[in-house]
CSV table of C-alpha atoms in Angstrom, one decimal:
chain,number,residue,atom,x,y,z
B,152,MET,CA,19.5,-0.5,-94.6
B,153,VAL,CA,21.3,1.5,-92.0
B,154,SER,CA,23.5,-0.7,-89.8
B,155,VAL,CA,23.4,-0.4,-86.0
B,156,ALA,CA,27.1,0.4,-86.0
B,157,ALA,CA,26.6,3.4,-88.3
B,158,ALA,CA,23.9,4.7,-86.0
B,159,THR,CA,25.8,4.3,-82.8
B,160,THR,CA,28.9,5.9,-84.3
B,161,ALA,CA,27.1,9.2,-84.8
B,162,THR,CA,25.6,9.1,-81.4
B,163,ARG,CA,27.0,10.2,-78.1
B,164,PRO,CA,28.4,7.3,-76.0
B,165,SER,CA,25.7,7.9,-73.3
B,166,HIS,CA,23.0,7.0,-75.9
B,167,HIS,CA,24.6,3.7,-77.1
B,168,LEU,CA,22.0,1.0,-77.0
B,169,PHE,CA,24.2,-1.9,-77.9
B,170,SER,CA,27.7,-2.8,-76.8
B,171,SER,CA,30.2,-3.8,-79.5
B,172,SER,CA,30.1,-7.4,-78.3
B,173,ARG,CA,26.4,-7.7,-78.7
B,174,SER,CA,24.7,-8.5,-82.0
B,175,LEU,CA,21.1,-8.2,-83.0
B,176,SER,CA,18.9,-11.2,-83.2
B,177,PRO,CA,17.7,-11.9,-86.8
B,178,PHE,CA,14.1,-11.6,-85.3
B,179,GLN,CA,14.6,-7.9,-84.4
B,180,GLN,CA,14.3,-4.8,-86.4
B,181,CYS,CA,15.6,-1.4,-85.4
B,182,VAL,CA,13.7,1.8,-85.5
B,183,PHE,CA,15.6,5.1,-85.4
B,184,GLU,CA,14.1,7.9,-83.4
B,185,SER,CA,16.1,11.2,-83.2
B,186,LYS,CA,17.5,12.8,-86.3
B,187,THR,CA,21.2,13.2,-87.0
B,188,LEU,CA,23.6,13.1,-90.0
B,189,VAL,CA,25.1,9.7,-90.6
B,190,SER,CA,26.5,8.0,-93.7
B,191,CYS,CA,23.7,6.2,-95.4
B,192,PRO,CA,24.4,4.0,-98.5
B,193,SER,CA,21.8,4.7,-101.2
B,194,ASN,CA,21.0,2.9,-104.4
B,195,ASN,CA,20.9,6.2,-106.2
B,196,ASN,CA,24.1,7.6,-104.6
B,197,SER,CA,27.1,5.3,-104.3
B,198,ASN,CA,29.2,8.2,-102.8
B,199,GLY,CA,27.8,7.9,-99.3
B,200,LYS,CA,25.9,11.1,-99.3
B,201,LYS,CA,24.8,12.5,-95.9
B,202,LYS,CA,21.2,12.0,-95.1
B,203,HIS,CA,18.9,12.6,-92.1
B,204,VAL,CA,18.1,9.3,-90.3
B,205,ALA,CA,17.3,8.5,-86.7
B,206,ALA,CA,20.2,8.0,-84.3
B,207,GLY,CA,18.3,6.7,-81.2
B,208,VAL,CA,17.6,3.0,-81.7
B,209,ARG,CA,14.8,0.9,-80.3
B,210,CYS,CA,14.3,-2.7,-81.2
B,211,MET,CA,11.2,-4.9,-81.4
B,212,ALA,CA,10.4,-8.4,-82.4
B,213,VAL,CA,9.2,-9.1,-85.9
B,214,GLY,CA,9.3,-12.8,-85.9
B,215,THR,CA,5.6,-13.1,-84.9
B,216,ALA,CA,2.5,-12.8,-87.1
B,217,GLU,CA,1.3,-9.9,-85.0
B,218,ALA,CA,4.4,-7.8,-85.8
B,219,ALA,CA,4.0,-8.6,-89.5
B,220,GLY,CA,0.4,-7.2,-89.3
B,221,ALA,CA,-1.3,-10.5,-89.6
B,222,LYS,CA,-4.3,-11.2,-87.4
B,223,LYS,CA,-3.6,-13.5,-84.5
B,224,LYS,CA,-5.3,-16.9,-84.8
B,225,LYS,CA,-7.0,-18.4,-81.8
B,226,GLY,CA,-5.5,-21.8,-81.0
B,227,SER,CA,-7.7,-24.8,-81.0
B,228,PHE,CA,-7.0,-25.3,-77.2
B,229,GLU,CA,-7.2,-21.6,-76.2
B,230,ILE,CA,-10.1,-21.0,-73.9
B,231,GLN,CA,-11.2,-18.1,-71.6
B,232,THR,CA,-12.4,-19.2,-68.2
B,233,LEU,CA,-14.7,-17.2,-65.9
B,234,THR,CA,-11.8,-16.5,-63.6
B,235,ASN,CA,-9.7,-15.1,-66.5
B,236,TRP,CA,-12.6,-13.0,-67.7
B,237,LEU,CA,-13.2,-11.6,-64.2
B,238,LEU,CA,-9.5,-10.7,-63.9
B,239,LYS,CA,-9.7,-8.8,-67.3
B,240,GLN,CA,-12.7,-6.9,-66.1
B,241,GLU,CA,-10.8,-6.0,-62.9
B,242,GLN,CA,-7.7,-4.9,-64.9
B,243,ALA,CA,-10.0,-2.7,-67.1
B,244,GLY,CA,-11.4,-1.0,-64.0
B,245,THR,CA,-15.0,-2.3,-64.6
B,246,ILE,CA,-15.1,-4.1,-61.3
B,247,ASP,CA,-12.9,-4.1,-58.2
B,248,ALA,CA,-10.9,-6.9,-56.7
B,249,GLU,CA,-13.5,-7.4,-53.9
B,250,LEU,CA,-16.4,-8.0,-56.4
B,251,THR,CA,-14.2,-10.3,-58.4
B,252,ILE,CA,-13.8,-12.5,-55.3
B,253,VAL,CA,-17.5,-12.4,-54.5
B,254,LEU,CA,-18.4,-13.5,-58.1
B,255,SER,CA,-15.7,-16.3,-57.9
B,256,SER,CA,-17.3,-17.5,-54.7
B,257,ILE,CA,-20.7,-17.6,-56.3
B,258,SER,CA,-19.4,-19.6,-59.3
B,259,MET,CA,-17.9,-22.1,-56.8
B,260,ALA,CA,-21.2,-22.4,-55.1
B,261,CYS,CA,-22.9,-23.1,-58.4
B,262,LYS,CA,-20.4,-25.8,-59.2
B,263,GLN,CA,-21.1,-27.5,-55.9
B,264,ILE,CA,-24.9,-27.2,-56.4
B,265,ALA,CA,-24.6,-28.6,-60.0
B,266,SER,CA,-22.9,-31.6,-58.6
B,267,LEU,CA,-25.5,-32.1,-55.9
B,268,VAL,CA,-28.3,-31.8,-58.5
B,269,GLN,CA,-26.7,-34.4,-60.7
B,270,ARG,CA,-26.4,-36.8,-57.8
B,271,ALA,CA,-29.6,-36.0,-56.1
B,272,SER,CA,-31.3,-39.3,-56.6
B,273,ILE,CA,-28.1,-41.2,-55.8
B,274,SER,CA,-27.4,-39.3,-52.7
B,275,ASN,CA,-31.0,-39.4,-51.4
B,276,LEU,CA,-31.5,-35.7,-51.8
B,277,THR,CA,-34.9,-35.9,-53.6
B,278,GLY,CA,-38.2,-35.4,-51.8
B,279,VAL,CA,-39.3,-33.0,-49.2
B,280,GLN,CA,-37.2,-32.0,-46.2
B,281,GLY,CA,-40.2,-31.7,-43.9
B,282,ALA,CA,-39.8,-28.0,-43.1
B,283,VAL,CA,-41.6,-25.0,-44.5
B,284,ASN,CA,-39.9,-21.8,-45.6
B,285,ILE,CA,-40.9,-18.2,-44.8
B,286,GLN,CA,-43.2,-18.2,-47.8
B,287,GLY,CA,-45.1,-21.1,-46.4
B,288,GLU,CA,-43.8,-23.5,-49.1
B,289,ASP,CA,-42.5,-27.0,-48.4
B,290,GLN,CA,-38.8,-27.1,-48.6
B,291,LYS,CA,-37.1,-29.8,-50.7
B,292,LYS,CA,-34.0,-31.4,-49.3
B,293,LEU,CA,-31.9,-29.7,-52.0
B,294,ASP,CA,-33.4,-26.3,-51.1
B,295,VAL,CA,-31.9,-26.6,-47.7
B,296,VAL,CA,-28.6,-28.0,-48.8
B,297,SER,CA,-28.2,-25.5,-51.7
B,298,ASN,CA,-29.0,-22.6,-49.3
B,299,GLU,CA,-26.2,-23.8,-47.0
B,300,VAL,CA,-23.7,-24.2,-49.8
B,301,PHE,CA,-24.5,-20.7,-51.2
B,302,SER,CA,-24.3,-19.1,-47.7
B,303,ASN,CA,-21.0,-20.8,-46.8
B,304,CYS,CA,-19.3,-19.8,-50.0
B,305,LEU,CA,-20.3,-16.2,-49.6
B,306,ARG,CA,-19.2,-16.2,-45.9
B,307,SER,CA,-15.9,-17.7,-46.7
B,308,SER,CA,-15.1,-15.1,-49.3
B,309,GLY,CA,-14.7,-12.5,-46.6
B,310,ARG,CA,-16.1,-9.8,-49.0
B,311,THR,CA,-19.8,-9.9,-48.2
B,312,GLY,CA,-21.4,-7.9,-45.4
B,313,ILE,CA,-25.0,-9.1,-45.7
B,314,ILE,CA,-26.5,-12.1,-47.4
B,315,ALA,CA,-30.2,-12.5,-48.0
B,316,SER,CA,-31.8,-15.8,-49.2
B,317,GLU,CA,-35.2,-16.7,-50.3
B,318,GLU,CA,-35.1,-19.6,-47.8
B,319,GLU,CA,-34.2,-17.4,-44.8
B,320,ASP,CA,-36.6,-15.4,-42.7
B,321,VAL,CA,-34.4,-12.3,-42.5
B,322,PRO,CA,-31.1,-11.2,-44.0
B,323,VAL,CA,-27.9,-12.3,-42.2
B,324,ALA,CA,-24.9,-10.1,-41.3
B,325,VAL,CA,-21.6,-11.8,-42.1
B,326,GLU,CA,-19.2,-11.5,-39.2
B,327,GLU,CA,-16.2,-12.9,-41.2
B,328,SER,CA,-16.2,-10.0,-43.6
B,329,PHE,CA,-12.7,-8.5,-44.2
B,330,SER,CA,-13.6,-5.9,-46.8
B,331,GLY,CA,-16.0,-5.3,-49.7
B,332,ASN,CA,-19.1,-5.4,-47.6
B,333,TYR,CA,-21.3,-6.3,-50.6
B,334,ILE,CA,-25.0,-7.3,-50.2
B,335,VAL,CA,-25.8,-10.5,-52.0
B,336,VAL,CA,-29.4,-11.7,-52.5
B,337,PHE,CA,-30.1,-15.1,-54.0
B,338,ASP,CA,-32.5,-17.9,-54.7
B,339,PRO,CA,-30.3,-20.9,-54.1
B,340,LEU,CA,-32.4,-23.4,-56.1
B,341,ASP,CA,-35.1,-22.0,-58.3
B,342,GLY,CA,-37.6,-24.6,-59.7
B,343,SER,CA,-36.7,-27.2,-57.0
B,344,SER,CA,-40.1,-28.8,-57.5
B,345,ASN,CA,-38.7,-30.2,-60.7
B,346,ILE,CA,-35.8,-31.9,-59.0
B,347,ASP,CA,-37.4,-35.3,-58.6
B,348,ALA,CA,-38.3,-35.3,-62.3
B,349,ALA,CA,-34.7,-34.2,-63.4
B,350,VAL,CA,-36.1,-31.1,-65.1
B,351,SER,CA,-33.8,-28.1,-65.4
B,352,THR,CA,-33.4,-25.9,-62.3
B,353,GLY,CA,-31.1,-23.0,-61.4
B,354,SER,CA,-29.7,-20.5,-59.0
B,355,ILE,CA,-30.3,-16.7,-59.2
B,356,PHE,CA,-28.3,-13.9,-57.5
B,357,GLY,CA,-28.0,-10.2,-57.4
B,358,ILE,CA,-25.2,-8.0,-55.8
B,359,TYR,CA,-25.7,-4.6,-54.3
B,360,SER,CA,-23.4,-2.1,-52.6
B,361,PRO,CA,-24.6,-1.1,-49.0
B,362,ASN,CA,-27.3,1.5,-48.8
B,363,ASP,CA,-28.9,2.8,-45.6
B,364,GLU,CA,-31.3,5.2,-47.3
B,365,CYS,CA,-34.5,3.1,-47.1
B,366,LEU,CA,-36.3,1.1,-44.4
B,367,ALA,CA,-38.2,-2.1,-45.2
B,368,ASP,CA,-41.4,-2.9,-43.5
B,369,HIS,CA,-40.6,-5.7,-41.1
B,370,GLY,CA,-44.0,-5.6,-39.4
B,371,ASP,CA,-42.7,-3.8,-36.3
B,372,ASP,CA,-41.3,-7.1,-35.0
B,373,ASP,CA,-39.6,-6.3,-31.8
B,374,THR,CA,-37.9,-9.7,-31.7
B,375,LEU,CA,-35.5,-8.5,-34.4
B,376,ASP,CA,-32.2,-7.4,-32.8
B,377,ASN,CA,-30.3,-4.3,-34.0
B,378,VAL,CA,-28.1,-6.3,-36.4
B,379,GLU,CA,-31.1,-7.9,-38.1
B,380,GLN,CA,-32.9,-4.6,-38.4
B,381,LYS,CA,-29.8,-3.0,-40.0
B,382,CYS,CA,-29.6,-5.9,-42.4
B,383,ILE,CA,-33.2,-5.3,-43.5
B,384,VAL,CA,-32.5,-1.6,-44.0
B,385,SER,CA,-29.5,-2.3,-46.2
B,386,VAL,CA,-31.1,-4.9,-48.4
B,387,CYS,CA,-34.1,-2.7,-49.2
B,388,GLN,CA,-33.0,-1.4,-52.6
B,389,PRO,CA,-34.5,-1.1,-56.1
B,390,GLY,CA,-33.1,-3.3,-58.8
B,391,SER,CA,-31.7,-0.2,-60.5
B,392,ASN,CA,-29.0,-0.2,-57.8
B,393,LEU,CA,-27.7,-3.7,-58.8
B,394,LEU,CA,-24.0,-3.9,-59.5
B,395,ALA,CA,-24.1,-7.4,-60.9
B,396,ALA,CA,-26.7,-10.2,-61.4
B,397,GLY,CA,-26.8,-13.6,-62.9
B,398,TYR,CA,-28.0,-17.1,-62.8
B,399,CYS,CA,-26.7,-20.6,-63.2
B,400,MET,CA,-28.9,-23.2,-65.0
B,401,TYR,CA,-28.5,-26.9,-64.2
B,402,SER,CA,-29.6,-28.8,-67.2
B,403,SER,CA,-28.0,-30.8,-70.1
B,404,SER,CA,-25.2,-28.2,-69.6
B,405,VAL,CA,-24.4,-26.1,-66.6
B,406,ILE,CA,-24.6,-22.6,-67.8
B,407,PHE,CA,-23.5,-19.5,-65.8
B,408,VAL,CA,-25.0,-16.3,-67.2
B,409,LEU,CA,-23.6,-13.0,-65.8
B,410,THR,CA,-23.9,-9.2,-66.2
B,411,ILE,CA,-21.8,-6.6,-64.5
B,412,GLY,CA,-23.6,-3.8,-66.3
B,413,THR,CA,-21.6,-4.1,-69.5
B,414,GLY,CA,-23.6,-6.7,-71.4
B,415,VAL,CA,-24.6,-10.3,-70.8
B,416,PHE,CA,-22.1,-13.1,-71.0
B,417,ALA,CA,-22.6,-16.9,-70.8
B,418,PHE,CA,-20.1,-19.5,-69.5
B,419,SER,CA,-20.5,-23.2,-69.8
B,420,LEU,CA,-19.1,-25.6,-67.2
B,421,ASP,CA,-16.5,-27.8,-68.9
B,422,PRO,CA,-16.4,-31.1,-67.1
B,423,MET,CA,-12.9,-31.8,-68.5
B,424,TYR,CA,-11.4,-28.8,-66.7
B,425,GLY,CA,-14.0,-28.2,-64.0
B,426,GLU,CA,-14.1,-24.6,-65.1
B,427,PHE,CA,-16.7,-22.2,-66.5
B,428,VAL,CA,-15.6,-21.4,-70.0
B,429,LEU,CA,-16.8,-18.3,-72.0
B,430,THR,CA,-19.2,-19.5,-74.7
B,431,GLN,CA,-21.3,-16.4,-75.6
B,432,GLU,CA,-20.4,-12.8,-75.5
B,433,ASN,CA,-22.7,-9.7,-75.5
B,434,ILE,CA,-25.9,-11.7,-75.8
B,435,GLN,CA,-28.8,-9.7,-77.3
B,436,ILE,CA,-32.4,-10.9,-77.0
B,437,PRO,CA,-34.4,-10.6,-80.3
B,438,LYS,CA,-36.7,-7.6,-80.4
B,439,THR,CA,-39.7,-9.8,-81.0
B,440,GLY,CA,-40.4,-13.5,-80.7
B,441,LYS,CA,-43.1,-16.1,-81.3
B,442,ILE,CA,-42.9,-18.0,-78.0
B,443,TYR,CA,-44.9,-17.2,-74.9
B,444,SER,CA,-44.3,-18.9,-71.5
B,445,PHE,CA,-47.2,-18.6,-69.1
B,446,ASN,CA,-48.8,-21.2,-66.7
B,447,GLU,CA,-52.1,-21.4,-68.5
B,448,GLY,CA,-53.4,-23.7,-65.8
B,449,ASN,CA,-54.3,-20.5,-64.0
B,450,TYR,CA,-56.1,-19.0,-67.0
B,451,GLN,CA,-59.5,-18.9,-65.3
B,452,LEU,CA,-58.0,-17.0,-62.4
B,453,TRP,CA,-56.6,-14.2,-64.6
B,454,ASP,CA,-58.3,-10.8,-65.3
B,455,ASP,CA,-60.1,-10.3,-68.6
B,456,LYS,CA,-57.4,-8.1,-70.1
B,457,LEU,CA,-54.7,-10.7,-69.7
B,458,LYS,CA,-57.1,-13.4,-71.0
B,459,LYS,CA,-57.7,-11.3,-74.1
B,460,TYR,CA,-53.9,-11.0,-74.6
B,461,ILE,CA,-53.4,-14.7,-74.4
B,462,ASP,CA,-56.3,-15.4,-76.7
B,463,ASP,CA,-54.9,-13.1,-79.3
B,464,LEU,CA,-51.5,-14.8,-79.2
B,465,LYS,CA,-53.3,-18.0,-80.1
B,466,ASP,CA,-55.0,-16.5,-83.0
B,467,PRO,CA,-53.1,-17.4,-86.2
B,468,GLY,CA,-54.0,-14.0,-87.8
B,469,PRO,CA,-52.8,-13.1,-91.3
B,470,SER,CA,-49.6,-15.1,-90.9
B,471,GLY,CA,-51.6,-18.3,-90.3
B,472,LYS,CA,-49.3,-19.2,-87.5
B,473,PRO,CA,-50.0,-18.6,-83.8
B,474,TYR,CA,-47.5,-18.1,-81.0
B,475,SER,CA,-45.9,-21.3,-79.6
B,476,ALA,CA,-46.5,-22.1,-75.9
B,477,ARG,CA,-43.5,-23.3,-73.9
B,478,TYR,CA,-43.6,-23.6,-70.1
B,479,ILE,CA,-41.1,-25.5,-67.9
B,480,GLY,CA,-42.1,-24.3,-64.5
B,481,SER,CA,-38.6,-23.2,-63.7
B,482,LEU,CA,-37.9,-19.5,-64.0
B,483,VAL,CA,-34.3,-20.0,-64.9
B,484,GLY,CA,-35.0,-22.5,-67.7
B,485,ASP,CA,-37.9,-20.5,-69.1
B,486,PHE,CA,-36.0,-17.3,-69.0
B,487,HIS,CA,-32.8,-18.7,-70.6
B,488,ARG,CA,-34.8,-19.9,-73.6
B,489,THR,CA,-36.6,-16.6,-73.9
B,490,LEU,CA,-33.2,-14.8,-73.7
B,491,LEU,CA,-31.8,-16.7,-76.6
B,492,TYR,CA,-34.9,-17.2,-78.8
B,493,GLY,CA,-37.0,-14.1,-77.9
B,494,GLY,CA,-40.6,-14.0,-76.8
B,495,ILE,CA,-42.1,-13.3,-73.4
B,496,TYR,CA,-42.2,-15.0,-70.0
B,497,GLY,CA,-45.0,-14.1,-67.6
B,498,TYR,CA,-46.1,-14.9,-64.1
B,499,PRO,CA,-49.1,-12.6,-63.5
B,500,ARG,CA,-51.2,-11.9,-60.4
B,501,ASP,CA,-54.4,-13.8,-60.2
B,502,LYS,CA,-57.4,-14.3,-57.9
B,503,LYS,CA,-55.3,-16.7,-55.7
B,504,SER,CA,-52.0,-14.9,-55.7
B,505,LYS,CA,-52.8,-11.2,-55.6
B,506,ASN,CA,-49.2,-10.2,-56.4
B,507,GLY,CA,-48.0,-13.2,-58.3
B,508,LYS,CA,-45.6,-15.7,-56.8
B,509,LEU,CA,-42.1,-14.5,-57.8
B,510,ARG,CA,-40.0,-12.5,-55.3
B,511,LEU,CA,-38.8,-9.0,-56.3
B,512,LEU,CA,-35.4,-9.1,-54.6
B,513,TYR,CA,-34.3,-12.7,-55.4
B,514,GLU,CA,-35.9,-13.3,-58.8
B,515,CYS,CA,-37.6,-10.4,-60.6
B,516,ALA,CA,-35.0,-7.7,-60.1
B,517,PRO,CA,-31.9,-9.8,-61.0
B,518,MET,CA,-33.6,-11.2,-64.1
B,519,SER,CA,-34.8,-7.8,-65.2
B,520,PHE,CA,-31.3,-6.4,-64.8
B,521,ILE,CA,-30.0,-9.2,-67.1
B,522,VAL,CA,-32.7,-8.8,-69.7
B,523,GLU,CA,-32.3,-5.0,-69.9
B,524,GLN,CA,-28.5,-5.5,-70.4
B,525,ALA,CA,-29.5,-7.8,-73.3
B,526,GLY,CA,-31.8,-5.2,-74.9
B,527,GLY,CA,-35.1,-6.6,-73.5
B,528,LYS,CA,-37.5,-5.4,-70.8
B,529,GLY,CA,-38.8,-6.5,-67.4
B,530,SER,CA,-42.2,-5.2,-66.3
B,531,ASP,CA,-44.9,-5.8,-63.7
B,532,GLY,CA,-47.4,-5.0,-66.4
B,533,HIS,CA,-47.4,-1.3,-65.7
B,534,HIS,CA,-44.0,-0.3,-64.3
B,535,ARG,CA,-40.3,-1.1,-64.9
B,536,VAL,CA,-39.4,-3.8,-62.4
B,537,LEU,CA,-36.0,-2.2,-61.7
B,538,ASP,CA,-37.8,1.0,-60.5
B,539,ILE,CA,-39.9,-0.8,-57.9
B,540,MET,CA,-38.9,0.0,-54.3
B,541,PRO,CA,-39.2,-3.0,-52.1
B,542,ASN,CA,-41.3,-2.5,-48.9
B,543,GLU,CA,-40.5,-5.9,-47.5
B,544,ILE,CA,-37.8,-8.5,-47.9
B,545,HIS,CA,-39.9,-11.3,-49.5
B,546,GLN,CA,-42.2,-9.0,-51.5
B,547,ARG,CA,-43.8,-10.6,-54.5
B,548,VAL,CA,-44.6,-8.8,-57.8
B,549,PRO,CA,-46.1,-9.9,-61.1
B,550,LEU,CA,-43.4,-10.4,-63.8
B,551,TYR,CA,-43.5,-10.1,-67.6
B,552,ILE,CA,-40.0,-10.3,-69.1
B,553,GLY,CA,-38.5,-10.9,-72.5
B,554,SER,CA,-38.3,-9.2,-75.9
B,555,LEU,CA,-38.8,-5.4,-75.8
B,556,GLU,CA,-41.7,-5.3,-78.3
B,557,GLU,CA,-43.4,-8.3,-76.8
B,558,VAL,CA,-43.4,-6.9,-73.3
B,559,GLU,CA,-44.6,-3.5,-74.5
B,560,LYS,CA,-47.4,-5.2,-76.5
B,561,LEU,CA,-48.6,-6.8,-73.3
B,562,GLU,CA,-48.4,-3.5,-71.3
B,563,LYS,CA,-50.8,-2.0,-73.9
B,564,TYR,CA,-53.3,-4.8,-73.2
B,565,LEU,CA,-53.1,-4.3,-69.4
B,566,ALA,CA,-53.2,-0.5,-69.5
């Protein structure tokens, strides 16, 4: 092996990489770059025959398994938190620093809501608040508290320009915004009717960049001031404009599912660290499934085409096994199971609810964005949900979402 001294002797003084008083660590190897003639001992030639070797020297560590070509093993205590994951996406240029802060603020809101949900009965947060939201629904106490928590976290981030909640009459402009100016739409506590029975609930959110190209129908309400009208204009966007979407499910585990347009990732809240930890990467929904999730209590209110579809799912057919019915009554819980196991979730229109009950902006669009990133499909029975242009803030649409082939099968029945 060529010694460092031999290499530096044949090199101009200005290119010396090591002083005579400095010796190499035994954990370093030298790589010679430019070619020159130096004396090089050889097993085949003991006379010190001149050979071409590299005179420039660069050193690198070889004491690690990586340098030796071995695959690095993950330590038993090595974890990747949501914060670390977001920073990596920022470094890769997938998202900017402003969106990183917004998503971190949302995760903090979810942690707070998870704690409130777990302590609901202890803290006297069960039951009805006594107020009615814009949809005419009785608000649970936790609906009101969760909405305040979500709103406060987004405001304090300083990176949101407009926030729109299912629990608010109109979108709200954020005066404390420093930069970013993102639009965040959210359902602070989906499935809150299950709270008193300790059944799984969740929060749903979507993030848009500002867009002034469309005007929502606010009923020509002259009581809306200019700021509120501008908010309505900005929020009115199809789901295809979403930059990010996700949900947090509060159940036996607190699970934060997120997409930023590059696949779907799941993080579980580790109570030991108080951090969301990456547990599933690039989630893909099965192409087909054998589970359907519909509220069949409304069966008699459905049209005949949908009834025929459901009846056929119950028919064992040649396989001798019908589809299985699973319905929680919480969109987040039902969707999360569908995402992992495959199948279809549906909330159709009926004679009582002409457009279904789920909101396009706060529920249908974010969930459809997630499922498409996982290889599935979201439809209103005839059209892609992400292509639907909202014409009002709290617009409702039918929703059929899940495995690609299962949703397409339903669309054929409804055609």
